[in-house]
Short mmCIF file of C-alpha atoms and ligand atoms in Angstrom, two decimals:
data_model
loop_
_atom_site.label_atom_id
_atom_site.label_comp_id
_atom_site.label_asym_id
_atom_site.label_seq_id
_atom_site.Cartn_x
_atom_site.Cartn_y
_atom_site.Cartn_z
CA UNK G 1 76.64 120.14 104.69
CA UNK G 2 77.11 122.41 107.66
CA UNK G 3 75.62 121.71 110.99
CA UNK G 4 74.38 124.73 112.83
CA UNK G 5 74.27 124.86 116.58
CA UNK G 6 71.22 126.68 117.78
CA UNK G 7 70.90 127.27 121.50
CA UNK G 8 67.60 125.82 122.58
CA UNK G 9 65.67 125.98 125.77
CA UNK G 10 65.14 122.40 126.73
CA UNK G 11 62.16 121.63 128.96
CA UNK G 12 64.50 121.15 131.81
CA UNK G 13 66.33 124.47 131.72
CA UNK G 14 63.09 126.43 131.46
CA UNK G 15 62.58 125.89 135.13
CA UNK G 16 66.11 126.35 136.33
CA UNK G 17 67.54 129.73 137.06
CA UNK G 18 69.29 131.49 134.17
CA UNK G 19 72.99 130.92 134.54
CA UNK G 20 74.64 133.74 136.40
CA UNK G 21 76.76 136.11 134.36
CA UNK G 22 79.90 137.52 135.88
CA UNK G 23 82.48 140.05 134.77
CA UNK G 24 84.82 137.43 133.35
CA UNK G 25 82.07 136.59 130.83
CA UNK G 26 82.07 140.18 129.62
CA UNK G 27 85.79 139.92 128.92
CA UNK G 28 85.35 136.56 127.19
CA UNK G 29 82.72 138.03 124.90
CA UNK G 30 84.84 141.06 124.12
CA UNK G 31 87.66 138.67 123.31
CA UNK G 32 85.63 137.62 120.25
CA UNK G 33 85.62 141.14 118.77
CA UNK G 34 88.47 141.53 116.32
CA UNK G 35 90.28 144.54 114.95
CA UNK G 36 88.64 145.03 111.52
CA UNK G 37 91.97 145.97 109.96
CA UNK G 38 93.94 143.10 111.50
CA UNK G 39 91.29 140.42 111.92
CA UNK G 40 93.75 138.00 113.49
CA UNK G 41 93.96 140.17 116.62
CA UNK G 42 91.17 140.79 119.08
CA UNK G 43 90.52 144.19 120.58
CA UNK G 44 91.88 142.78 123.86
CA UNK G 45 95.10 141.59 122.18
CA UNK G 46 95.50 145.13 120.90
CA UNK G 47 94.84 146.63 124.32
CA UNK G 48 92.12 148.82 122.80
CA UNK G 49 89.63 148.04 125.59
CA UNK G 50 91.09 149.51 128.78
CA UNK G 51 88.41 148.84 131.36
CA UNK G 52 84.75 148.19 131.97
CA UNK G 53 82.67 150.04 134.52
CA UNK G 54 79.54 148.25 135.65
CA UNK G 55 76.75 150.08 137.43
CA UNK G 56 74.33 147.60 138.89
CA UNK G 57 71.69 148.61 141.45
CA UNK G 58 73.66 151.67 142.44
CA UNK G 59 76.82 149.65 142.89
CA UNK G 60 79.87 150.57 140.79
CA UNK G 61 82.39 147.88 139.90
CA UNK G 62 85.48 148.57 137.82
CA UNK G 63 87.31 145.87 135.93
CA UNK G 64 90.61 146.67 134.24
CA UNK G 65 91.94 144.84 131.20
CA UNK G 66 95.19 144.42 133.06
CA UNK G 67 94.59 141.49 135.38
CA UNK G 68 90.86 141.50 134.58
CA UNK G 69 90.08 142.67 138.07
CA UNK G 70 86.83 141.73 139.84
CA UNK G 71 86.34 138.92 137.32
CA UNK G 72 84.08 136.93 139.64
CA UNK G 73 81.66 139.72 140.45
CA UNK G 74 78.21 138.82 139.12
CA UNK G 75 76.43 141.13 136.68
CA UNK G 76 72.76 141.25 135.90
CA UNK G 77 72.14 141.98 132.20
CA UNK G 78 68.69 143.34 133.00
CA UNK G 79 69.78 146.20 135.24
CA UNK G 80 73.46 146.67 134.59
CA UNK G 81 74.70 149.76 132.79
CA UNK G 82 78.02 149.12 131.14
CA UNK G 83 80.60 151.73 130.30
CA UNK G 84 83.37 150.32 128.11
CA UNK G 85 86.49 152.49 127.85
CA UNK G 86 88.44 152.16 124.63
CA UNK G 87 91.54 153.95 123.43
CA UNK G 88 92.26 154.59 119.75
CA UNK G 89 95.43 153.20 118.24
CA UNK G 90 95.77 156.26 115.99
CA UNK G 91 93.67 159.40 116.46
CA UNK G 92 92.31 159.23 112.94
CA UNK G 93 91.78 155.47 113.01
CA UNK G 94 88.63 154.90 110.94
CA UNK G 95 88.09 151.52 112.60
CA UNK G 96 87.18 153.01 115.99
CA UNK G 97 83.50 153.63 115.19
CA UNK G 98 83.16 150.11 113.88
CA UNK G 99 84.87 148.65 116.93
CA UNK G 100 82.48 150.58 119.18
CA UNK G 101 79.51 149.23 117.24
CA UNK G 102 80.83 145.67 117.45
CA UNK G 103 81.30 145.96 121.21
CA UNK G 104 77.70 147.08 121.64
CA UNK G 105 76.40 144.35 119.33
CA UNK G 106 78.37 141.63 121.07
CA UNK G 107 77.15 142.67 124.51
CA UNK G 108 73.60 143.17 123.23
CA UNK G 109 73.65 139.59 121.99
CA UNK G 110 74.08 138.58 125.62
CA UNK G 111 71.23 140.70 126.87
CA UNK G 112 73.01 143.95 127.74
CA UNK G 113 71.03 146.82 126.28
CA UNK G 114 72.59 149.69 128.22
CA UNK G 115 76.13 149.83 126.90
CA UNK G 116 78.12 153.00 126.29
CA UNK G 117 81.52 152.98 124.62
CA UNK G 118 83.71 155.90 125.58
CA UNK G 119 87.07 156.95 124.15
CA UNK G 120 90.00 157.77 126.42
CA UNK G 121 93.34 159.18 125.27
CA UNK G 122 95.38 158.81 128.43
CA UNK G 123 97.57 156.83 128.68
CA UNK G 124 98.25 156.97 124.97
CA UNK G 125 98.05 153.60 123.25
CA UNK G 126 101.36 151.94 122.57
CA UNK G 127 102.42 148.81 120.72
CA UNK G 128 104.27 147.87 123.93
CA UNK G 129 100.87 146.64 125.19
CA UNK G 130 100.67 143.92 122.54
CA UNK G 131 101.54 140.66 124.35
CA UNK G 132 103.85 137.99 122.98
CA UNK G 133 100.89 135.69 122.25
CA UNK G 134 99.44 138.35 119.92
CA UNK G 135 102.85 139.02 118.34
CA UNK G 136 102.98 135.35 117.52
CA UNK G 137 99.54 135.55 115.87
CA UNK G 138 100.72 138.53 113.82
CA UNK G 139 103.77 136.62 112.55
CA UNK G 140 101.60 133.65 111.59
CA UNK G 141 99.35 136.05 109.70
CA UNK G 142 102.31 137.44 107.75
CA UNK G 143 102.73 140.76 109.58
CA UNK G 144 106.03 141.49 111.34
CA UNK G 145 105.26 142.60 114.92
CA UNK G 146 106.77 145.78 116.43
CA UNK G 147 110.46 145.18 117.01
CA UNK G 148 111.37 147.30 120.00
CA UNK G 149 110.14 149.40 122.83
CA UNK G 150 108.32 152.47 121.51
CA UNK G 151 110.33 155.49 122.60
CA UNK G 152 109.99 158.73 120.72
CA UNK G 153 113.71 159.46 120.37
CA UNK G 154 114.31 156.00 119.01
CA UNK G 155 111.43 156.18 116.55
CA UNK G 156 112.67 159.48 115.23
CA UNK G 157 116.28 158.65 114.60
CA UNK G 158 117.02 154.96 114.47
CA UNK G 159 116.43 152.44 111.73
CA UNK G 160 115.10 149.17 113.03
CA UNK G 161 116.03 145.84 111.61
CA UNK G 162 112.82 143.95 110.95
CA UNK G 163 112.55 140.17 110.76
CA UNK G 164 110.71 138.66 107.80
CA UNK G 165 107.59 136.90 109.15
CA UNK G 166 107.85 134.23 106.45
CA UNK G 167 111.46 133.08 106.51
CA UNK G 168 112.81 134.77 109.67
CA UNK G 169 115.56 136.52 107.70
CA UNK G 170 116.72 139.86 109.09
CA UNK G 171 117.93 140.86 105.65
CA UNK G 172 114.95 143.11 104.90
CA UNK G 173 114.42 146.63 103.62
CA UNK G 174 111.78 149.31 104.09
CA UNK G 175 109.81 150.18 100.95
CA UNK G 176 107.46 152.73 102.46
CA UNK G 177 106.96 154.32 105.88
CA UNK G 178 103.18 154.08 105.47
CA UNK G 179 101.71 150.82 104.26
CA UNK G 180 98.13 149.65 103.88
CA UNK G 181 97.14 151.45 107.10
CA UNK G 182 98.75 154.18 109.20
CA UNK G 183 99.95 151.62 111.75
CA UNK G 184 101.95 149.59 109.25
CA UNK G 185 105.01 150.14 107.08
CA UNK G 186 105.76 148.20 103.93
CA UNK G 187 108.91 146.06 103.91
CA UNK G 188 110.50 143.56 101.57
CA UNK G 189 112.54 140.51 102.43
CA UNK G 190 115.78 140.37 100.45
CA UNK G 191 116.07 136.62 100.94
CA UNK G 192 112.63 135.22 100.15
CA UNK G 193 111.80 138.38 98.15
CA UNK G 194 108.27 138.62 99.60
CA UNK G 195 106.89 142.03 100.54
CA UNK G 196 105.28 142.18 103.99
CA UNK G 197 103.63 144.59 106.41
CA UNK G 198 105.52 145.69 109.50
CA UNK G 199 103.48 146.79 112.51
CA UNK G 200 105.32 149.98 113.47
CA UNK G 201 106.33 150.77 117.02
CA UNK G 202 104.02 153.35 118.40
CA UNK Y 1 91.46 178.92 125.48
CA UNK Y 2 89.04 179.18 122.56
CA UNK Y 3 91.45 180.78 120.08
CA UNK Y 4 94.31 178.58 121.21
CA UNK Y 5 92.23 175.43 120.61
CA UNK Y 6 91.12 176.76 117.26
CA UNK Y 7 94.73 177.38 116.27
CA UNK Y 8 95.62 173.76 117.00
CA UNK Y 9 92.45 172.39 115.44
CA UNK Y 10 92.59 174.52 112.30
CA UNK Y 11 96.30 173.92 111.68
CA UNK Y 12 95.81 170.17 111.65
CA UNK Y 13 92.45 170.28 109.86
CA UNK Y 14 93.65 172.49 107.01
CA UNK Y 15 96.96 170.70 106.49
CA UNK Y 16 95.09 167.39 106.65
CA UNK Y 17 92.75 168.62 103.95
CA UNK Y 18 95.64 169.78 101.76
CA UNK Y 19 97.30 166.37 102.05
CA UNK Y 20 93.99 164.70 101.26
CA UNK Y 21 93.99 166.56 97.96
CA UNK Y 22 96.90 164.35 96.93
CA UNK Y 23 94.73 161.24 97.18
CA UNK Y 24 94.94 159.53 93.81
CA UNK Y 25 97.51 162.03 92.52
CA UNK Y 26 100.69 161.00 94.36
CA UNK Y 27 103.83 160.54 92.29
CA UNK Y 28 103.74 156.86 93.18
CA UNK Y 29 101.37 154.58 95.04
CA UNK Y 30 103.41 154.39 98.26
CA UNK Y 31 103.72 158.17 98.48
CA UNK Y 32 100.04 158.57 97.74
CA UNK Y 33 99.20 156.23 100.60
CA UNK Y 34 101.65 157.91 102.92
CA UNK Y 35 100.14 161.33 102.31
CA UNK Y 36 96.58 160.15 102.85
CA UNK Y 37 97.68 158.42 106.05
CA UNK Y 38 99.30 161.66 107.22
CA UNK Y 39 96.05 163.42 106.36
CA UNK Y 40 94.07 160.89 108.39
CA UNK Y 41 96.28 161.44 111.45
CA UNK Y 42 95.98 165.22 111.17
CA UNK Y 43 92.23 165.24 110.69
CA UNK Y 44 91.93 162.85 113.64
CA UNK Y 45 94.00 165.22 115.76
CA UNK Y 46 91.89 168.20 114.74
CA UNK Y 47 88.75 166.30 115.78
CA UNK Y 48 90.14 165.92 119.29
CA UNK Y 49 90.61 169.69 119.56
CA UNK Y 50 87.26 170.55 117.98
CA UNK Y 51 85.46 168.09 120.27
CA UNK Y 52 87.15 169.58 123.30
CA UNK Y 53 86.27 173.10 122.23
CA UNK Y 54 82.65 172.12 121.54
CA UNK Y 55 82.42 170.66 125.06
CA UNK Y 56 83.96 173.75 126.64
CA UNK Y 57 81.57 176.02 124.75
CA UNK Y 58 78.59 173.96 125.84
CA UNK Y 59 76.35 175.67 123.31
CA UNK Y 60 75.39 172.52 121.45
CA UNK Y 61 77.83 173.15 118.62
CA UNK Y 62 79.55 170.00 117.44
CA UNK Y 63 82.97 169.29 115.95
CA UNK Y 64 81.30 169.28 112.54
CA UNK Y 65 79.80 172.75 113.05
CA UNK Y 66 83.24 174.05 113.95
CA UNK Y 67 84.91 172.53 110.90
CA UNK Y 68 82.21 173.08 108.31
CA UNK Y 69 80.25 176.13 109.33
CA UNK Y 70 82.84 178.81 109.99
CA UNK Y 71 84.09 181.32 107.44
CA UNK Y 72 87.71 181.95 106.54
CA UNK Y 73 87.98 184.96 108.89
CA UNK Y 74 87.16 182.71 111.84
CA UNK Y 75 89.93 180.23 111.07
CA UNK Y 76 93.06 180.57 113.24
CA UNK Y 77 95.50 178.36 111.31
CA UNK Y 78 98.85 179.74 110.28
CA UNK Y 79 99.28 180.71 106.63
CA UNK Y 80 101.81 177.97 105.90
CA UNK Y 81 99.33 175.09 106.11
CA UNK Y 82 96.82 176.64 103.70
CA UNK Y 83 99.41 177.15 100.95
CA UNK Y 84 98.58 175.08 97.85
CA UNK Y 85 100.27 171.74 97.35
CA UNK Y 86 102.22 172.83 94.26
CA UNK Y 87 104.51 170.07 93.07
CA UNK Y 88 105.58 167.21 95.31
CA UNK Y 89 108.71 169.12 96.41
CA UNK Y 90 106.63 172.05 97.61
CA UNK Y 91 104.33 169.74 99.58
CA UNK Y 92 107.35 168.06 101.16
CA UNK Y 93 108.96 171.40 102.07
CA UNK Y 94 105.69 172.73 103.52
CA UNK Y 95 105.21 169.58 105.56
CA UNK Y 96 108.75 169.56 106.81
CA UNK Y 97 108.56 173.22 107.90
CA UNK Y 98 105.35 172.39 109.72
CA UNK Y 99 106.44 169.02 111.16
CA UNK Y 100 109.79 170.33 112.44
CA UNK Y 101 107.81 172.91 114.40
CA UNK Y 102 104.79 170.73 115.28
CA UNK Y 103 106.91 167.97 116.81
CA UNK Y 104 108.62 170.27 119.33
CA UNK Y 105 105.42 172.19 119.93
CA UNK Y 106 103.60 168.98 120.92
CA UNK Y 107 106.51 167.87 123.07
CA UNK Y 108 106.12 171.10 125.02
CA UNK Y 109 102.32 170.84 125.05
CA UNK Y 110 102.62 167.47 126.82
CA UNK Y 111 103.50 169.60 129.88
CA UNK Y 112 100.33 171.67 129.62
CA UNK Y 113 98.57 172.16 132.95
CA UNK Y 114 95.35 171.34 131.10
CA UNK Y 115 95.06 167.56 131.39
CA UNK Y 116 92.97 167.10 128.29
CA UNK Y 117 95.38 169.12 126.12
CA UNK Y 118 98.35 167.23 127.54
CA UNK Y 119 96.66 163.93 126.69
CA UNK Y 120 95.85 165.00 123.13
CA UNK Y 121 99.44 166.22 122.71
CA UNK Y 122 100.96 162.98 123.97
CA UNK Y 123 98.76 161.00 121.62
CA UNK Y 124 99.46 163.25 118.62
CA UNK Y 125 103.19 163.35 119.28
CA UNK Y 126 103.51 159.65 118.55
CA UNK Y 127 101.99 160.19 115.12
CA UNK Y 128 103.84 163.40 114.38
CA UNK Y 129 107.12 161.63 115.13
CA UNK Y 130 106.51 159.58 112.01
CA UNK Y 131 105.37 162.67 110.09
CA UNK Y 132 108.63 164.43 110.86
CA UNK Y 133 110.58 161.36 109.93
CA UNK Y 134 108.73 161.02 106.64
CA UNK Y 135 109.15 164.65 105.57
CA UNK Y 136 112.80 164.77 106.74
CA UNK Y 137 113.65 161.72 104.69
CA UNK Y 138 112.01 163.21 101.61
CA UNK Y 139 113.75 166.56 102.03
CA UNK Y 140 117.07 164.71 102.11
CA UNK Y 141 116.17 162.43 99.21
CA UNK Y 142 115.08 165.31 97.00
CA UNK Y 143 117.83 167.71 98.04
CA UNK Y 144 120.58 165.15 97.70
CA UNK Y 145 118.95 163.57 94.64
CA UNK Y 146 119.06 164.66 91.03
CA UNK Y 147 119.82 168.14 89.76
CA UNK Y 148 116.13 168.68 89.08
CA UNK Y 149 114.88 167.40 92.44
CA UNK Y 150 117.50 169.55 94.20
CA UNK Y 151 116.40 172.64 92.29
CA UNK Y 152 112.73 172.00 92.96
CA UNK Y 153 113.04 171.44 96.70
CA UNK Y 154 115.36 174.46 97.05
CA UNK Y 155 112.80 176.57 95.14
CA UNK Y 156 110.10 175.24 97.42
CA UNK Y 157 111.97 176.30 100.57
CA UNK Y 158 112.77 179.70 99.06
CA UNK Y 159 109.10 180.20 98.23
CA UNK Y 160 107.67 179.02 101.55
CA UNK Y 161 110.27 180.60 103.84
CA UNK Y 162 108.24 183.74 104.30
CA UNK Y 163 105.51 181.66 106.00
CA UNK Y 164 107.86 180.13 108.55
CA UNK Y 165 108.07 183.19 110.80
CA UNK Y 166 104.44 182.94 111.84
CA UNK Y 167 104.97 179.50 113.37
CA UNK Y 168 107.38 180.93 115.92
CA UNK Y 169 105.76 184.32 116.51
CA UNK Y 170 103.08 184.13 119.18
CA UNK Y 171 99.68 185.72 118.67
CA UNK Y 172 98.38 187.52 121.80
CA UNK Y 173 96.21 184.52 122.71
CA UNK Y 174 99.27 182.25 122.57
CA UNK Y 175 101.22 184.48 124.92
CA UNK Y 176 98.24 184.39 127.24
CA UNK Y 177 98.03 180.58 126.91
CA UNK Y 178 101.72 180.19 127.69
CA UNK Y 179 101.59 182.39 130.77
CA UNK Y 180 98.45 180.65 132.03
CA UNK Y 181 100.34 177.36 131.77
CA UNK Y 182 98.14 175.51 129.28
CA UNK Y 183 99.94 176.75 126.17
CA UNK Y 184 103.48 176.65 124.83
CA UNK Y 185 106.22 179.27 125.06
CA UNK Y 186 107.28 179.49 121.41
CA UNK Y 187 110.65 181.02 122.34
CA UNK Y 188 111.53 177.85 124.24
CA UNK Y 189 111.03 175.59 121.22
CA UNK Y 190 112.72 177.90 118.73
CA UNK Y 191 116.28 176.56 119.23
CA UNK Y 192 115.05 172.97 118.93
CA UNK Y 193 113.26 173.52 115.66
CA UNK Y 194 116.20 175.59 114.32
CA UNK Y 195 118.61 172.75 115.08
CA UNK Y 196 116.42 170.18 113.40
CA UNK Y 197 116.05 172.39 110.36
CA UNK Y 198 119.79 173.06 110.10
CA UNK Y 199 120.59 169.38 110.44
CA UNK Y 200 118.17 168.21 107.75
CA UNK Y 201 119.01 171.02 105.30
CA UNK Y 202 122.69 170.18 105.73
CA UNK Y 203 122.12 166.50 105.03
CA UNK Y 204 120.00 167.47 102.03
CA UNK Y 205 122.79 169.76 100.70
CA UNK Y 206 120.27 172.61 100.71
CA UNK Y 207 120.84 176.29 101.45
CA UNK Y 208 118.91 177.87 104.33
CA UNK Y 209 117.01 180.79 102.82
CA UNK Y 210 117.65 184.27 104.24
CA UNK Y 211 115.34 185.37 107.03
CA UNK Y 212 113.66 188.43 105.56
CA UNK Y 213 110.23 189.90 105.92
CA UNK Y 214 107.80 187.31 107.21
CA UNK Y 215 104.11 186.89 106.41
CA UNK Y 216 101.66 186.88 109.30
CA UNK Y 217 97.96 187.21 109.98
CA UNK Y 218 96.58 183.66 109.77
CA UNK Y 219 96.36 183.27 113.52
CA UNK Y 220 94.15 186.34 113.77
CA UNK Y 221 91.97 185.45 110.80
CA UNK Y 222 93.69 187.39 108.00
CA UNK Y 223 94.33 184.64 105.48
CA UNK Y 224 95.78 184.29 102.02
CA UNK Y 225 93.31 183.99 99.16
CA UNK Y 226 93.92 180.23 99.11
CA UNK Y 227 91.97 179.44 102.27
CA UNK Y 228 88.64 180.59 100.80
CA UNK Y 229 88.95 178.19 97.89
CA UNK Y 230 89.99 175.37 100.19
CA UNK Y 231 87.00 175.94 102.46
CA UNK Y 232 84.65 176.21 99.49
CA UNK Y 233 85.57 172.64 98.65
CA UNK Y 234 85.89 171.30 102.19
CA UNK Y 235 82.59 172.78 103.36
CA UNK Y 236 80.62 172.28 100.15
CA UNK Y 237 78.41 169.39 101.26
CA UNK Y 238 77.44 170.95 104.61
CA UNK Y 239 76.74 174.30 102.98
CA UNK Y 240 74.75 172.86 100.06
CA UNK Y 241 72.80 170.37 102.18
CA UNK Y 242 72.63 171.88 105.66
CA UNK Y 243 72.52 169.42 108.56
CA UNK Y 244 73.09 166.41 106.34
CA UNK Y 245 74.61 163.50 108.23
CA UNK Y 246 76.23 160.22 107.30
ZN1 ZN A 301 111.72 136.32 103.94
#
């Protein structure tokens, strides 16, 4: 049997003021939206959401992913118009439309009806934005995280040595430059013999 | 600006479509997936240019109208990208000739005085880095492979060489774009692409074909017969069911 938690309005809370929403709540809700192709990472782990602009009663507040600025500023779901800036990982990434829809759904579930998701290209997304905590999640999931700083010259000429996410061996080989998605390459571990995805530097 | 944007959009759109034709037909699963991923990148890049152009026009045309509702004469892509896939070697040679130009072109376009173009270039360059790497590796593998693979990739380069000249020969609108500061001076990237080509052909034990008479015309809308067939397929749904949407 599963128990389902349904939020209810108890007699008591009917009379009290609705709890105030502030910008940090927006970030916490967005934190629940995952990358459909790597469901172990959220769109914040990936650095896909860059900033939120909130227009509330003629007042503009900007909150950046980096540092989650203005986190304590209150927002009123009734009036606020939200502009969520996202950046695609790859230009042809088919997941972007879905991510945009999930952002709007998630915020709508918390009463925000006026939400626009806008794509920005600058600065170009890079795997360097993926924090260590997310790299750890990737390893646990069986995907080797990007190994080095993403610099064009390096990507073009050097071969990276990739660590097997299962047994930590560095004795691995590349099977294909393009794996199950554009952002991953297919590798094989020569010690445990398991194939695995490598999240390419980008 | 219009023709210059169309050149960039159509190059990536048409090559993306050609690579998409390999879907389900690749010589092995990994190569099949690689080529469709390359196609996805290129089509994504072309969308950025089409969207920008549609905004600049401000006539209510969308990216889809630009891709699906123009005739061959209105396409500005160079002839190389519309050439049929042929065998795998020919596709690899065509992609390498394009990538070894595209990479340096985008590097230069990152310095465009048009912010939007510079941003699209910086974004695309990251993807095209992997494209160049992929096609370079395959040129080497085929050239320095078996007798048959060597012969096929050499034939492919010999056949496609005549389309290479157009990449480095500016159309009037490109010269205008370069002098206005939003485009790329093709003369400045020529030595870079030549070096890359020489290096990879050497590693692949391949002979650089002679520079002879070069084909041209794609950038001004005079295309080979192949583009019409490609568009007939690519545009079929929009032409048969006008205004249909997903
Ligand atoms: Zn292993």
